[in-house]
Coordinates of C-alpha atoms in Angstrom, one line a residue:
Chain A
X1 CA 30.7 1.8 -2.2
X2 CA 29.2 2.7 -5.8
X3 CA 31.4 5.3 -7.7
X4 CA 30.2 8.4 -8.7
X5 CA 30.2 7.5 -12.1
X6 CA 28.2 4.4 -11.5
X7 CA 25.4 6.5 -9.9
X8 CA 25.7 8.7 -12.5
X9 CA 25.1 6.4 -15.1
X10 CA 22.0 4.8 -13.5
X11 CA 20.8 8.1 -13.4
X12 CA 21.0 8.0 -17.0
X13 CA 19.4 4.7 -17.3
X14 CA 16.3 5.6 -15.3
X15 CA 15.9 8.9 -17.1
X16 CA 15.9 11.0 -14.2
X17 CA 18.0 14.2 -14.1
X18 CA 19.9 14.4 -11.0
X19 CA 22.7 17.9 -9.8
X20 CA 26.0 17.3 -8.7
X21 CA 24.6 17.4 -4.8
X22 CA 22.0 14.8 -5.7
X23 CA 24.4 12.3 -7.1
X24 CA 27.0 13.1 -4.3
X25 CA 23.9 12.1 -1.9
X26 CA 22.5 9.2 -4.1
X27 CA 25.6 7.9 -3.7
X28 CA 26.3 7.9 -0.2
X29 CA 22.5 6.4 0.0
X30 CA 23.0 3.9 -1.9
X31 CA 26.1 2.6 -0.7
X32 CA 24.9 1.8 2.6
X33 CA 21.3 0.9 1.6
X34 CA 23.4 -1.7 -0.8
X35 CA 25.9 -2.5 2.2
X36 CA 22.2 -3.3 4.4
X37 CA 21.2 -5.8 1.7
X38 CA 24.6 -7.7 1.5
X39 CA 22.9 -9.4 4.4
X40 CA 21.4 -12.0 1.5
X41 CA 24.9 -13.3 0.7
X42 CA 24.9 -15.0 3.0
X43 CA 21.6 -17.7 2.1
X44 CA 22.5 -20.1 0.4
X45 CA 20.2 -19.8 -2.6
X46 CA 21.8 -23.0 -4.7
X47 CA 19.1 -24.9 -6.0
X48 CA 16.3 -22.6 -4.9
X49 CA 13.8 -21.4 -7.9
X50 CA 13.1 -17.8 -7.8
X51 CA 9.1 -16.8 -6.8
X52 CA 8.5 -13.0 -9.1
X53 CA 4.7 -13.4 -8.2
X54 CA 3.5 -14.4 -4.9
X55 CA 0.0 -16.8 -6.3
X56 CA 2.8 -17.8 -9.3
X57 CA 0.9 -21.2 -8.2
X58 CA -2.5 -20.4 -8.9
X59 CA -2.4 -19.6 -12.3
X60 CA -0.2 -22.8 -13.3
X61 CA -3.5 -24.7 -13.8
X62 CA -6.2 -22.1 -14.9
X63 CA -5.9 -19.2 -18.1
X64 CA -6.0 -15.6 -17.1
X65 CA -6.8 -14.7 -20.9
X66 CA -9.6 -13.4 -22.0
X67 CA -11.7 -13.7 -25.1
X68 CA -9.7 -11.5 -27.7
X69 CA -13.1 -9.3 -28.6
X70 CA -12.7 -5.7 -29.3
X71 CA -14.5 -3.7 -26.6
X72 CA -16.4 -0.5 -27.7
X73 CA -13.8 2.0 -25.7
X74 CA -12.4 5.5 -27.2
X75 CA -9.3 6.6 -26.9
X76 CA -10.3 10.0 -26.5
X77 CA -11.3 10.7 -22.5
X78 CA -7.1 9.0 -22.4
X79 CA -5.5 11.3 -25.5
X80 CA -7.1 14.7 -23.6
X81 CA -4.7 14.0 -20.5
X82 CA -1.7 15.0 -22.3
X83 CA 0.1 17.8 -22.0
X84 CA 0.7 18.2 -26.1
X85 CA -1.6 17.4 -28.5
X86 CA -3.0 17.9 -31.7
X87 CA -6.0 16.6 -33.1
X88 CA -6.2 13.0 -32.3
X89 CA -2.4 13.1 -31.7
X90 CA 0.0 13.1 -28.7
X91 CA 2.9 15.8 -29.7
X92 CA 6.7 14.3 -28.8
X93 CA 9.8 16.2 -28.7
X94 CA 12.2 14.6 -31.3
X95 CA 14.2 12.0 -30.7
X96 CA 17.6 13.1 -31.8
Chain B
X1 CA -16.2 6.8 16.7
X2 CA -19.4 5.8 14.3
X3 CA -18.5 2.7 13.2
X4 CA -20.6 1.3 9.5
X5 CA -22.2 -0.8 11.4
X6 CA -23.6 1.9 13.9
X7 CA -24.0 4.2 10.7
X8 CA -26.0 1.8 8.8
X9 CA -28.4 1.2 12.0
X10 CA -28.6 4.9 12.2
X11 CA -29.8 5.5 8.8
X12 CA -32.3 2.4 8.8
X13 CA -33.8 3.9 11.8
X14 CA -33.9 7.9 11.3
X15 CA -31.7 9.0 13.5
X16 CA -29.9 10.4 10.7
X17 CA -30.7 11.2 6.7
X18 CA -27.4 9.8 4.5
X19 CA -26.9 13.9 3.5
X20 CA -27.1 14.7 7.3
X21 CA -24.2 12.4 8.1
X22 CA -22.6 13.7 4.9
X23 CA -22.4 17.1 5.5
X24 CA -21.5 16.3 9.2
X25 CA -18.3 14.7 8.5
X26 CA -17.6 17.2 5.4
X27 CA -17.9 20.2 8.5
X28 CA -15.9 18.3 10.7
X29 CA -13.3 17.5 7.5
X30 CA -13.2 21.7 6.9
X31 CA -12.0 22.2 10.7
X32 CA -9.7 18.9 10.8
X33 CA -6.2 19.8 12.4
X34 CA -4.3 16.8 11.2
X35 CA -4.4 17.1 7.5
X36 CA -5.2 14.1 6.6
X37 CA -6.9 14.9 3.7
X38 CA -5.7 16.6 0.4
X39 CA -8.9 17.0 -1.7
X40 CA -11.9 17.1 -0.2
X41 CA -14.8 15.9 -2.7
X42 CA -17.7 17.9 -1.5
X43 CA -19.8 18.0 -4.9
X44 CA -19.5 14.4 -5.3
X45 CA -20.1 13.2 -1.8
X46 CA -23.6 15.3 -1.1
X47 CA -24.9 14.3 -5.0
X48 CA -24.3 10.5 -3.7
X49 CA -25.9 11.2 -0.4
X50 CA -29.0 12.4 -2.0
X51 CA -28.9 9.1 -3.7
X52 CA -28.4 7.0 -0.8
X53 CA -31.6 8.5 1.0
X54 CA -33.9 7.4 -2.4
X55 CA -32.6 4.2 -1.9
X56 CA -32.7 4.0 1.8
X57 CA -36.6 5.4 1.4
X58 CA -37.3 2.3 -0.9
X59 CA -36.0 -0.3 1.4
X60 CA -33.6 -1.0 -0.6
X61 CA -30.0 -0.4 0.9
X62 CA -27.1 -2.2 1.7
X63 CA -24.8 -2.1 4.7
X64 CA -22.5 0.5 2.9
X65 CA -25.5 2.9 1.0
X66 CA -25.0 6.3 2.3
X67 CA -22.0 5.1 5.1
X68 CA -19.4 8.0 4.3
X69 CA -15.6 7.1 3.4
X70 CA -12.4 8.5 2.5
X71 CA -9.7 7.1 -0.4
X72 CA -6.0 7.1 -0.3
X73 CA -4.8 9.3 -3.1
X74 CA -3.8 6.7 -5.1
X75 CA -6.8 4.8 -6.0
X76 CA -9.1 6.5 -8.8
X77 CA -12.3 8.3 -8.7
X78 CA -13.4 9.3 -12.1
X79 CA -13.6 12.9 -12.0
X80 CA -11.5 13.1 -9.1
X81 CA -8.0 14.6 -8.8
X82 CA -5.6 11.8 -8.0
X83 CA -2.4 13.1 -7.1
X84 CA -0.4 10.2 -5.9
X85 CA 0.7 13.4 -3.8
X86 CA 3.6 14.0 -6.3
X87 CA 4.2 16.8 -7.9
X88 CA 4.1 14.8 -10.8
X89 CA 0.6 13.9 -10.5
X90 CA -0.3 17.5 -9.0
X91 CA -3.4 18.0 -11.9
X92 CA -3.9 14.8 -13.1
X93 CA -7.8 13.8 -13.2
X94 CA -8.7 10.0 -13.3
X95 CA -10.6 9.0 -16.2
X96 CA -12.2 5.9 -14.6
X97 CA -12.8 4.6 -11.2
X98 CA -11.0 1.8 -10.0
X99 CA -12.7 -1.5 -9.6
X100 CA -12.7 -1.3 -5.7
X101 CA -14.6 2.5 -6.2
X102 CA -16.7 1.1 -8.8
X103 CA -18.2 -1.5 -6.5
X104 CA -18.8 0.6 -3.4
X105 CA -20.4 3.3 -5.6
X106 CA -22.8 0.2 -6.4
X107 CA -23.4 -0.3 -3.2
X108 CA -24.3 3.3 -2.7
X109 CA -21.4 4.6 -0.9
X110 CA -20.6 8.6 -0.1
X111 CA -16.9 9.2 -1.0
X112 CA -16.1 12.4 0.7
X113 CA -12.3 12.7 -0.6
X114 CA -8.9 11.5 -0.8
X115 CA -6.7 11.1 1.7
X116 CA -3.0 11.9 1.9
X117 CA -0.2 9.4 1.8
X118 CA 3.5 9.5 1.3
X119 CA 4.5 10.2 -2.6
X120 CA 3.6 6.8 -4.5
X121 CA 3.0 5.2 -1.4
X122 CA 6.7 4.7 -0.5
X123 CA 7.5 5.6 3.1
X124 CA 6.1 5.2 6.4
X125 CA 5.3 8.2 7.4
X126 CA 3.3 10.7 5.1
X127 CA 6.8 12.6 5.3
X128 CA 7.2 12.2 2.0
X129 CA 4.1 14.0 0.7
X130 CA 5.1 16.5 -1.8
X131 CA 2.2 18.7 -0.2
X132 CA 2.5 18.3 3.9
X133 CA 2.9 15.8 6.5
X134 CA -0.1 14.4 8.2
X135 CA -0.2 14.3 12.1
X136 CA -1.2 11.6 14.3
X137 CA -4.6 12.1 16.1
X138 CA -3.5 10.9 19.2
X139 CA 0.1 12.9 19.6
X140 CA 0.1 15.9 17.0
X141 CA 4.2 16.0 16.8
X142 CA 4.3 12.6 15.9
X143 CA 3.8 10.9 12.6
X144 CA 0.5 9.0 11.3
X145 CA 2.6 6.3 9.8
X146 CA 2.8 5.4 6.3
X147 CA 2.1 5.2 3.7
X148 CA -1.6 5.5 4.2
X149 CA -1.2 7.9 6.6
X150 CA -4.2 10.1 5.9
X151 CA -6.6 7.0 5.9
X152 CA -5.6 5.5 9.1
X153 CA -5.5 8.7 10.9
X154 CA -8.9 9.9 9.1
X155 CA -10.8 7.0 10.3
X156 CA -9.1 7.6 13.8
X157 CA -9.9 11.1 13.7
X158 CA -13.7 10.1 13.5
X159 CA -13.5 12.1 10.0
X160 CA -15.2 9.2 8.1
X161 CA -16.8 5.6 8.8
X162 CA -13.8 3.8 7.2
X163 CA -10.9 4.5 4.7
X164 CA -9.3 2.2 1.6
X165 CA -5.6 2.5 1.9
X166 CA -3.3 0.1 -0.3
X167 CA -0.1 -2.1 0.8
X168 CA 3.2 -2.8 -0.6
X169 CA 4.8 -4.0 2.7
X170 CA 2.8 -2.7 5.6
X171 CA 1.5 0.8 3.9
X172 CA -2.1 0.0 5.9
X173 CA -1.0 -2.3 8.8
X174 CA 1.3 0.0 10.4
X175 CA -0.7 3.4 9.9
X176 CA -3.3 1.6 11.2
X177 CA -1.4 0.4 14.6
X178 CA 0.2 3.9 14.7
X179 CA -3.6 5.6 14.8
X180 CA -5.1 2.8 16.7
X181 CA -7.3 1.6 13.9
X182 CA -7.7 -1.7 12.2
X183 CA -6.2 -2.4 9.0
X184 CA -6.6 -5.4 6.8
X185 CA -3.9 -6.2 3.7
X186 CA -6.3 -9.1 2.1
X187 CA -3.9 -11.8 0.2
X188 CA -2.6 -10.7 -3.0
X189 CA -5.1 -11.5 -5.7
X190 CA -8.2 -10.6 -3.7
X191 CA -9.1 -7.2 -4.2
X192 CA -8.3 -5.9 -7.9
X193 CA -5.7 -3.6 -8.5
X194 CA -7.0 -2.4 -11.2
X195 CA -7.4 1.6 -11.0
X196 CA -4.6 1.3 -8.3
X197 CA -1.5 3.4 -9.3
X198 CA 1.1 0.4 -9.7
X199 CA 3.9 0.8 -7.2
X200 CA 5.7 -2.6 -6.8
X201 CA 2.6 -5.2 -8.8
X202 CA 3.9 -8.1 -7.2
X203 CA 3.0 -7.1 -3.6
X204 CA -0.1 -4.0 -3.9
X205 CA -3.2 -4.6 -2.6
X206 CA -5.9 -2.4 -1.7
X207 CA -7.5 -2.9 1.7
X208 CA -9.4 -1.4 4.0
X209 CA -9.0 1.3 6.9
X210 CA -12.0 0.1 9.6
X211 CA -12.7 1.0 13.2
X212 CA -13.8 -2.5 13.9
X213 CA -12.7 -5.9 12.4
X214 CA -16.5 -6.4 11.8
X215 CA -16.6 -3.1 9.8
X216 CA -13.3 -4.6 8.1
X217 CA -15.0 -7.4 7.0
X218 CA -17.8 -5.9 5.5
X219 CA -15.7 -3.6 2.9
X220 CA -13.4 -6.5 2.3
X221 CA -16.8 -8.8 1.0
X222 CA -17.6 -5.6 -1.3
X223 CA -14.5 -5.2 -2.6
X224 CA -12.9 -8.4 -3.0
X225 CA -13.5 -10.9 -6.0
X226 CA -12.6 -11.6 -9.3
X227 CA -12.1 -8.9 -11.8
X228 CA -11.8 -9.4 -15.6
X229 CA -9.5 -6.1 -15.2
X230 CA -6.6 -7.9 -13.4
X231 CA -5.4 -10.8 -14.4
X232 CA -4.2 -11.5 -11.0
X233 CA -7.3 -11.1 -9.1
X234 CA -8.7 -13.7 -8.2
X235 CA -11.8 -15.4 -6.6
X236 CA -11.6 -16.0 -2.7
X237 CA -12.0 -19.5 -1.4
X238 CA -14.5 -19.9 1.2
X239 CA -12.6 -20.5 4.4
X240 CA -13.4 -22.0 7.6
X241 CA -14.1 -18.9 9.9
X242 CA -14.4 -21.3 12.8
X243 CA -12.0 -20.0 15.8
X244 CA -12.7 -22.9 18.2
X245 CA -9.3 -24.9 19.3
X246 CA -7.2 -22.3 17.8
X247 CA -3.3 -22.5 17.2
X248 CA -1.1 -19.4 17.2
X249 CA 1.7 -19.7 15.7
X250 CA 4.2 -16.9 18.1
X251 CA 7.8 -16.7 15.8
X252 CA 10.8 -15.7 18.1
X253 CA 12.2 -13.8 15.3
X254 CA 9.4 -10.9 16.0
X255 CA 10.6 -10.7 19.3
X256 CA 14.4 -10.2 19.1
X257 CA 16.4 -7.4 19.1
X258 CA 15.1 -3.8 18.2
X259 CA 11.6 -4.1 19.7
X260 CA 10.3 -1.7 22.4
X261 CA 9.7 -3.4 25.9
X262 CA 6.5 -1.7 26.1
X263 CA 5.3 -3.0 22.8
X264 CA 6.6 -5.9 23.2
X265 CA 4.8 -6.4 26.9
X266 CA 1.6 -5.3 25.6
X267 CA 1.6 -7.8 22.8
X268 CA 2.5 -10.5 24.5
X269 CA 0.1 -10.0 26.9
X270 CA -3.0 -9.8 24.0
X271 CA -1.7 -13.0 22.5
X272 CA -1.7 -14.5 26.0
X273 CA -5.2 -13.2 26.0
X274 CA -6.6 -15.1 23.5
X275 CA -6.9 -18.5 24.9
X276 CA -5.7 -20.2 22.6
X277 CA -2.9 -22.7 22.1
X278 CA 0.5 -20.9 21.9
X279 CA 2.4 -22.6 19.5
X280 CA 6.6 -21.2 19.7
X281 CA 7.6 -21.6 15.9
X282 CA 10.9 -20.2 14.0
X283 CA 11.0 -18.3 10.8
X284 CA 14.8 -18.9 10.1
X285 CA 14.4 -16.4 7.3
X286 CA 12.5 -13.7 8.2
X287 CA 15.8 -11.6 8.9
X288 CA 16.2 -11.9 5.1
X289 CA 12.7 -10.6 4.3
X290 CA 13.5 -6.7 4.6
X291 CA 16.5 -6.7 2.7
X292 CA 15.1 -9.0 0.0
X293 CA 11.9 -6.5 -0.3
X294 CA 14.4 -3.4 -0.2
X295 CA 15.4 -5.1 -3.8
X296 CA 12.3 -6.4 -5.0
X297 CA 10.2 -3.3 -4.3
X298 CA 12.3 -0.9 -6.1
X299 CA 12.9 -3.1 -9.2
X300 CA 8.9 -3.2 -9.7
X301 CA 9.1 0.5 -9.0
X302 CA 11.8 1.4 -11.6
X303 CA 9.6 -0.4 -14.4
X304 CA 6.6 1.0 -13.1
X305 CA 7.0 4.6 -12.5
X306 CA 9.0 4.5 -16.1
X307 CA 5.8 5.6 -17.6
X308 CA 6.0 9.2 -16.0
X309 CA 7.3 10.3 -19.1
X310 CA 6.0 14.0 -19.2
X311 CA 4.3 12.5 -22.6
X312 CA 1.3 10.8 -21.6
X313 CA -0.1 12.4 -18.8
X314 CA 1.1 14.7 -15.8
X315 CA 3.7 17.2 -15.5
X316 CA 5.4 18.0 -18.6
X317 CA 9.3 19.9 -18.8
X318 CA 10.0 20.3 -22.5
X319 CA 13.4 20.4 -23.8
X320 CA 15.2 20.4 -27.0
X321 CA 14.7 16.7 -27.3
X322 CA 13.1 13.6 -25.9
X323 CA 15.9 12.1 -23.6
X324 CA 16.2 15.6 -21.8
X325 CA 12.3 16.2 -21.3
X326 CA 12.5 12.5 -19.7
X327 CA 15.1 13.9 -17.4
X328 CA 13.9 17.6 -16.8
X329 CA 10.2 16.3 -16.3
X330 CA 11.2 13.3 -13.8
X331 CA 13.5 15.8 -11.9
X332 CA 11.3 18.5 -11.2
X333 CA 7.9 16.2 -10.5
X334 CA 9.6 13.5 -8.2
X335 CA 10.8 13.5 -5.0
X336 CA 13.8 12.6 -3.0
X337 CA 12.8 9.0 -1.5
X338 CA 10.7 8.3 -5.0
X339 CA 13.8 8.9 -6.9
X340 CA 15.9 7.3 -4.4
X341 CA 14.0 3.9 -4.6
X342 CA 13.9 4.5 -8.9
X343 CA 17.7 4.6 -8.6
X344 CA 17.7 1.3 -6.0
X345 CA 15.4 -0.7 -8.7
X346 CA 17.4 0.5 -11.5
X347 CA 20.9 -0.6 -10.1
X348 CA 19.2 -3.9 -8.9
X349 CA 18.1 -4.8 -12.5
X350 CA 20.8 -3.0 -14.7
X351 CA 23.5 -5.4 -17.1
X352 CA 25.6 -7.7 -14.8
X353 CA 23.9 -7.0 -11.0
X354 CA 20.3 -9.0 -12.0
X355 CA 21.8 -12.4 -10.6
X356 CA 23.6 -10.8 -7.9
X357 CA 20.5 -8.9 -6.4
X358 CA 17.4 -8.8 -8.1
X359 CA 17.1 -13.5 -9.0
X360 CA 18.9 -13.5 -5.2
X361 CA 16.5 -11.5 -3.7
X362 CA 13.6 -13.7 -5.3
X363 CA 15.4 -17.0 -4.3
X364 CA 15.4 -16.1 -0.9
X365 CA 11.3 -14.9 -1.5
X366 CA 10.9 -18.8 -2.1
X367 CA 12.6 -19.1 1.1
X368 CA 10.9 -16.9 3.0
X369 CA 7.4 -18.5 1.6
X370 CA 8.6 -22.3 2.6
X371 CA 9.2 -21.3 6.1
X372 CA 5.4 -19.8 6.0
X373 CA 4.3 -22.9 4.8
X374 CA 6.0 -25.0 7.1
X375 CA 4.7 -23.1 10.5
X376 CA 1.2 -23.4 9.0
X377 CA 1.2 -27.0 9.3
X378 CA 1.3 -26.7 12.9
X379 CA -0.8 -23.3 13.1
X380 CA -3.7 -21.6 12.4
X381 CA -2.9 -18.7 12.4
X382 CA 0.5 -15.6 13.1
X383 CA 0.8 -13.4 15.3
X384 CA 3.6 -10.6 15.9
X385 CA 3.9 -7.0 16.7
X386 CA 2.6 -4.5 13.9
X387 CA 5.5 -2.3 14.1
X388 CA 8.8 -2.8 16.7
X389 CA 8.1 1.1 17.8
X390 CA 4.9 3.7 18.8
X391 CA 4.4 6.1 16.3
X392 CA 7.3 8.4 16.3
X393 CA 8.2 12.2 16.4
X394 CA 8.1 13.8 12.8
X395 CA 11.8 14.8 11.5
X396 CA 12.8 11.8 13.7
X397 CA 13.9 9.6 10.7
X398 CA 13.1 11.1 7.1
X399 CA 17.0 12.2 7.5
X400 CA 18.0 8.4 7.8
X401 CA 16.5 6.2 5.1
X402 CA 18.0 3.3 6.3
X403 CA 16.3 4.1 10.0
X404 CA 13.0 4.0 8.1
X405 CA 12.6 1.1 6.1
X406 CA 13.2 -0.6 9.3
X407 CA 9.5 0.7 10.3
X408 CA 8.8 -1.9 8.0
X409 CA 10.5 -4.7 9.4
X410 CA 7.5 -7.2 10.9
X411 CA 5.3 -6.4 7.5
X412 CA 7.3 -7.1 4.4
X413 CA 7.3 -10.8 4.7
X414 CA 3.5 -10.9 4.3
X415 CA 3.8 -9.1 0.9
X416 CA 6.7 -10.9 -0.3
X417 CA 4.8 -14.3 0.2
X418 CA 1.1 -12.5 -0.3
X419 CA -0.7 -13.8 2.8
X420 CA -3.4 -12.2 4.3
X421 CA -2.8 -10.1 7.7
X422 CA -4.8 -7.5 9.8
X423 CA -3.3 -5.2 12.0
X424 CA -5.8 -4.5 15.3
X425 CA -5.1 -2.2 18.2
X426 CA -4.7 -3.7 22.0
X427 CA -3.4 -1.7 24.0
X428 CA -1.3 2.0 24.3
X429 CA 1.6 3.3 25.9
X430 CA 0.6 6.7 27.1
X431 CA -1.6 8.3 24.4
X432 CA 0.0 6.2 21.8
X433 CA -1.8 3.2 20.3
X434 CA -0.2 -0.7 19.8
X435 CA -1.4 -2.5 16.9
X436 CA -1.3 -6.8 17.1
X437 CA -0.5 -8.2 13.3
X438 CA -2.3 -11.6 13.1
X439 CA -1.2 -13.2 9.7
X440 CA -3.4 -16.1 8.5
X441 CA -3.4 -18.5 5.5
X442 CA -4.2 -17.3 1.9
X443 CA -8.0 -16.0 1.2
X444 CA -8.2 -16.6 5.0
X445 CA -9.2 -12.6 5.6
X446 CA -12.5 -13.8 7.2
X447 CA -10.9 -16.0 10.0
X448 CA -8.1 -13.3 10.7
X449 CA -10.3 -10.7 11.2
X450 CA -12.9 -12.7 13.5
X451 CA -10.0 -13.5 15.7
X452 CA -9.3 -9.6 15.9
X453 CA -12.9 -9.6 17.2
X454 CA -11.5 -10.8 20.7
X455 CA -9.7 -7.6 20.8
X456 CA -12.6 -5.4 19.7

């Protein structure tokens, strides 16, 4: 079982604002999602490489990069989609 | 049902002008009791039509020019709203089509709008649709499947030709055995992502929503390919599409507990069908796969949905500073099972659990991949129920997430490892439809789905 202020403080970590009855729920959730996925302690994963991309294999032999040439793109159609801007500029709250 | 390949020949010989067929499926869209759609791009779809009829007049069409099709709300049409159906996206316009829309556009298709799906693509059900649930064509109380919900029932529906959907770990395959439908997830790397909402990058792909596996073939060779615009597309090998002395590989670990006796019957029987050599093989690790997926999924997710700052683009809640319009902007424009999963990934990869779950779960992803390798030695190709249950009753399990990630339970292993699988109906129980999941070797799409001929 994850405490309260465990949830709480991933909650915190992924930016997402969450009321007492959410965290009380989260919590319960994820307890017994996390109590489901237990079930992998039980492999034995000793000397077993991790895989993070399924075609990992593919791309061992051949260069995905591409010729580092400037391509004639604006920013502007991409700026336009925000919700606060000025000018050229995307408008921020402050930090602190 | 008019199929692409029936619309084509339709359109070649008169029966129909492409704005005829157009505006037929747009009426039928207008009166459509399923909701399986959430915009409805009339403008667009009649200016393409148009189009497709000069190019039809000149001789000069391809098999997709003026066929009509729908698009899951995740993929982008430039111009197009592309809602993600989140709140968060509620207004957002695409600025650029993705690569899959930019080649069928090409090719002259008629886009009529975009379907629903659950929010980000995570569920399996359309329950999770910040806007409404779609319904099942066949039984209106019961769910469409998810997440490409609106697609597969769209295309069942008879409310377009065919549908693109995308799949993170069975988001086509089992909307398309809940609707009766065929659904192809092509292996990763074959279809660019790019213009795809990221979900979990290691396991989307965009594939496509077809009423026959020939029709499924034809949007996978217009869509598939190399793309300069992901880096992990990549070019499919030509593969043998011969289906003479044929192997299938049957794992008993499909067949265990949890599965329906009906399903399970009807399945059986259609591999039986096939006259082919039955091969009994073992996946020792496939009861791994769904927990390891339940970790890898929601860590992608965490890092990806991270840019739905309220900064760049989407729904914006100011506060007095930064950290609080993160947290006021993310609370009010996701929901429950979107923040559930950010919370999942986030725990997963946060200080001193990475080792625990998030390397584990990709350690036992090698696993998982070796004993695929192994049973392809000795087969050709997989095959396996869709989904262990018919298409259930709406409300039935959005109260239990547990309940429904096991919908998911025959598809994840195919996205963990990135093999290529099509999900093709053969049989129902009652009114409901049975889908058969036939799995094949990487950039094998073409042999898969001319095995899923038999059943056609």
């Amino acid at each position: 079982m994850i405490s309260k202020q465990d949830t709480e403080h991933i909650a915190k970590l992924a930016r997402l604002g969450l009321s007492q009855s959410e965290i009380k729920k989260f919590q319960k959730e994820l307890s017994s999602i996390l109590d489901y996925i237990k079930l992998l302690e039980e492999v034995d994963v000793s000397n077993i490489k991790p895989t993070f991309h399924p075609s990992e294999h593919y791309f061992e032999s051949q260069s995905v990069m591409r010729e580092d040439k400037a391509l004639p793109q604006s920013p502007d159609e991409l700026i336009k989609l925000a919700p606060d801007i000025e000018k050229r500029h995307i408008k921020v709250k402050s930090v602190f | 049902m008019l199929s692409i390949v029936q619309a084509h020949k339709g359109l070649l010989d008169k029966k129909f002008s492409a704005l005829e067929l157009a505006k037929d499926f747009l009426n039928k869209i207008k009166k459509e009791k399923i909701s399986s759609f959430l915009s409805v791009s009339e403008e667009l779809a009649i200016s393409q039509a148009k189009e497709a009829d000069k190019v039809i007049a000149k001789g000069k069409s391809s098999i997709l020019t003026g066929v009509p099709l729908a698009v899951k709300d995740n993929i982008q049409i430039k111009g197009l709203k592309n809602t993600c159906a989140s709140k968060i996206l509620k207004d957002y316009i695409a600025p650029y089509d993705a690569t899959c829309i930019k080649k069928l556009k090409q090719l002259g298709a008629v886009i009529l709008g975009k379907t629903n799906l659950d929010e980000f693509a995570m569920g399996s059900s359309t329950e999770n649709s910040a806007f409404f649930t779609t319904k099942n064509p066949h039984d209106l109380k019961r769910v469409p499947g998810g997440s490409s919900g609106g697609s597969a029932a769209a295309v069942a529906a008879d409310l377009c030709c065919y549908a693109l959907g995308s799949d993170t770990g069975g988001s086509i395959r089992q909307p398309a055995s809940f609707c009766g439908v065929v659904g192809l997830k092509p292996t990763y790397g074959s279809v660019s992502r790019y213009g795809l909402v990221a979900f979990a990058s290691s396991l989307d792909q965009i594939g496509p929503l077809t009423k026959t596996a020939e029709d499924a073939q034809i949007v996978f060779k217009a869509i598939s390919g190399k793309d300069e615009l992901d880096s992990t597309s990549l070019d499919s090998e030509k593969s043998d599409l011969g289906t003479k002395n044929l192997r299938i590989g049957v794992p008993k670990e499909y067949f265990g507990e949890g599965i329906d006796k009906e399903v399970e019957a009807i399945v059986k029987k259609a591999i039986n069908s096939a006259k082919a050599e039955i091969v009994d093989i073992s996946l020792p690790h496939l009861k791994y796969a769904l927990a390891a997926y339940y970790i890898i999924m929601p860590s992608e997710a965490s890092a990806n949905l991270a840019r739905y700052d309220g900064v760049k683009y989407g729904l914006s809640k100011t506060a007095k500073d930064l950290f609080n319009t993160y947290l006021k902007t993310r609370e009010a424009g996701f929901g429950d099972e979107v923040k559930r999963r950010i919370m999942l990934g986030t725990y997963a990869l946060s200080a001193g659990y990475y080792d625990a779950y998030y390397l584990r779960a990709q350690k036992v992803r090698t696993l998982i991949k070796q004993d695929f390798d192994k049973a392809f030695e000795k087969v050709d190709v997989i095959m396996t129920p869709t989904s262990p249950f018919l298409a259930f009753k709406i409300g039935e399990k959005i109260k239990n997430p547990l309940a429904m990630y096991l919908s998911d339970v025959y598809t994840v292993s195919v996205n963990l490892v990135g093999l290529p699988a099509v999900s093709v109906p053969v049989g129902s129980i009652g009114k409901l439809p049975v889908g058969l999941q036939i799995i094949g070797k990487p950039f094998e799409e073409n042999k898969i789905l001319e095995i899923a001929k038999i059943y056609g």
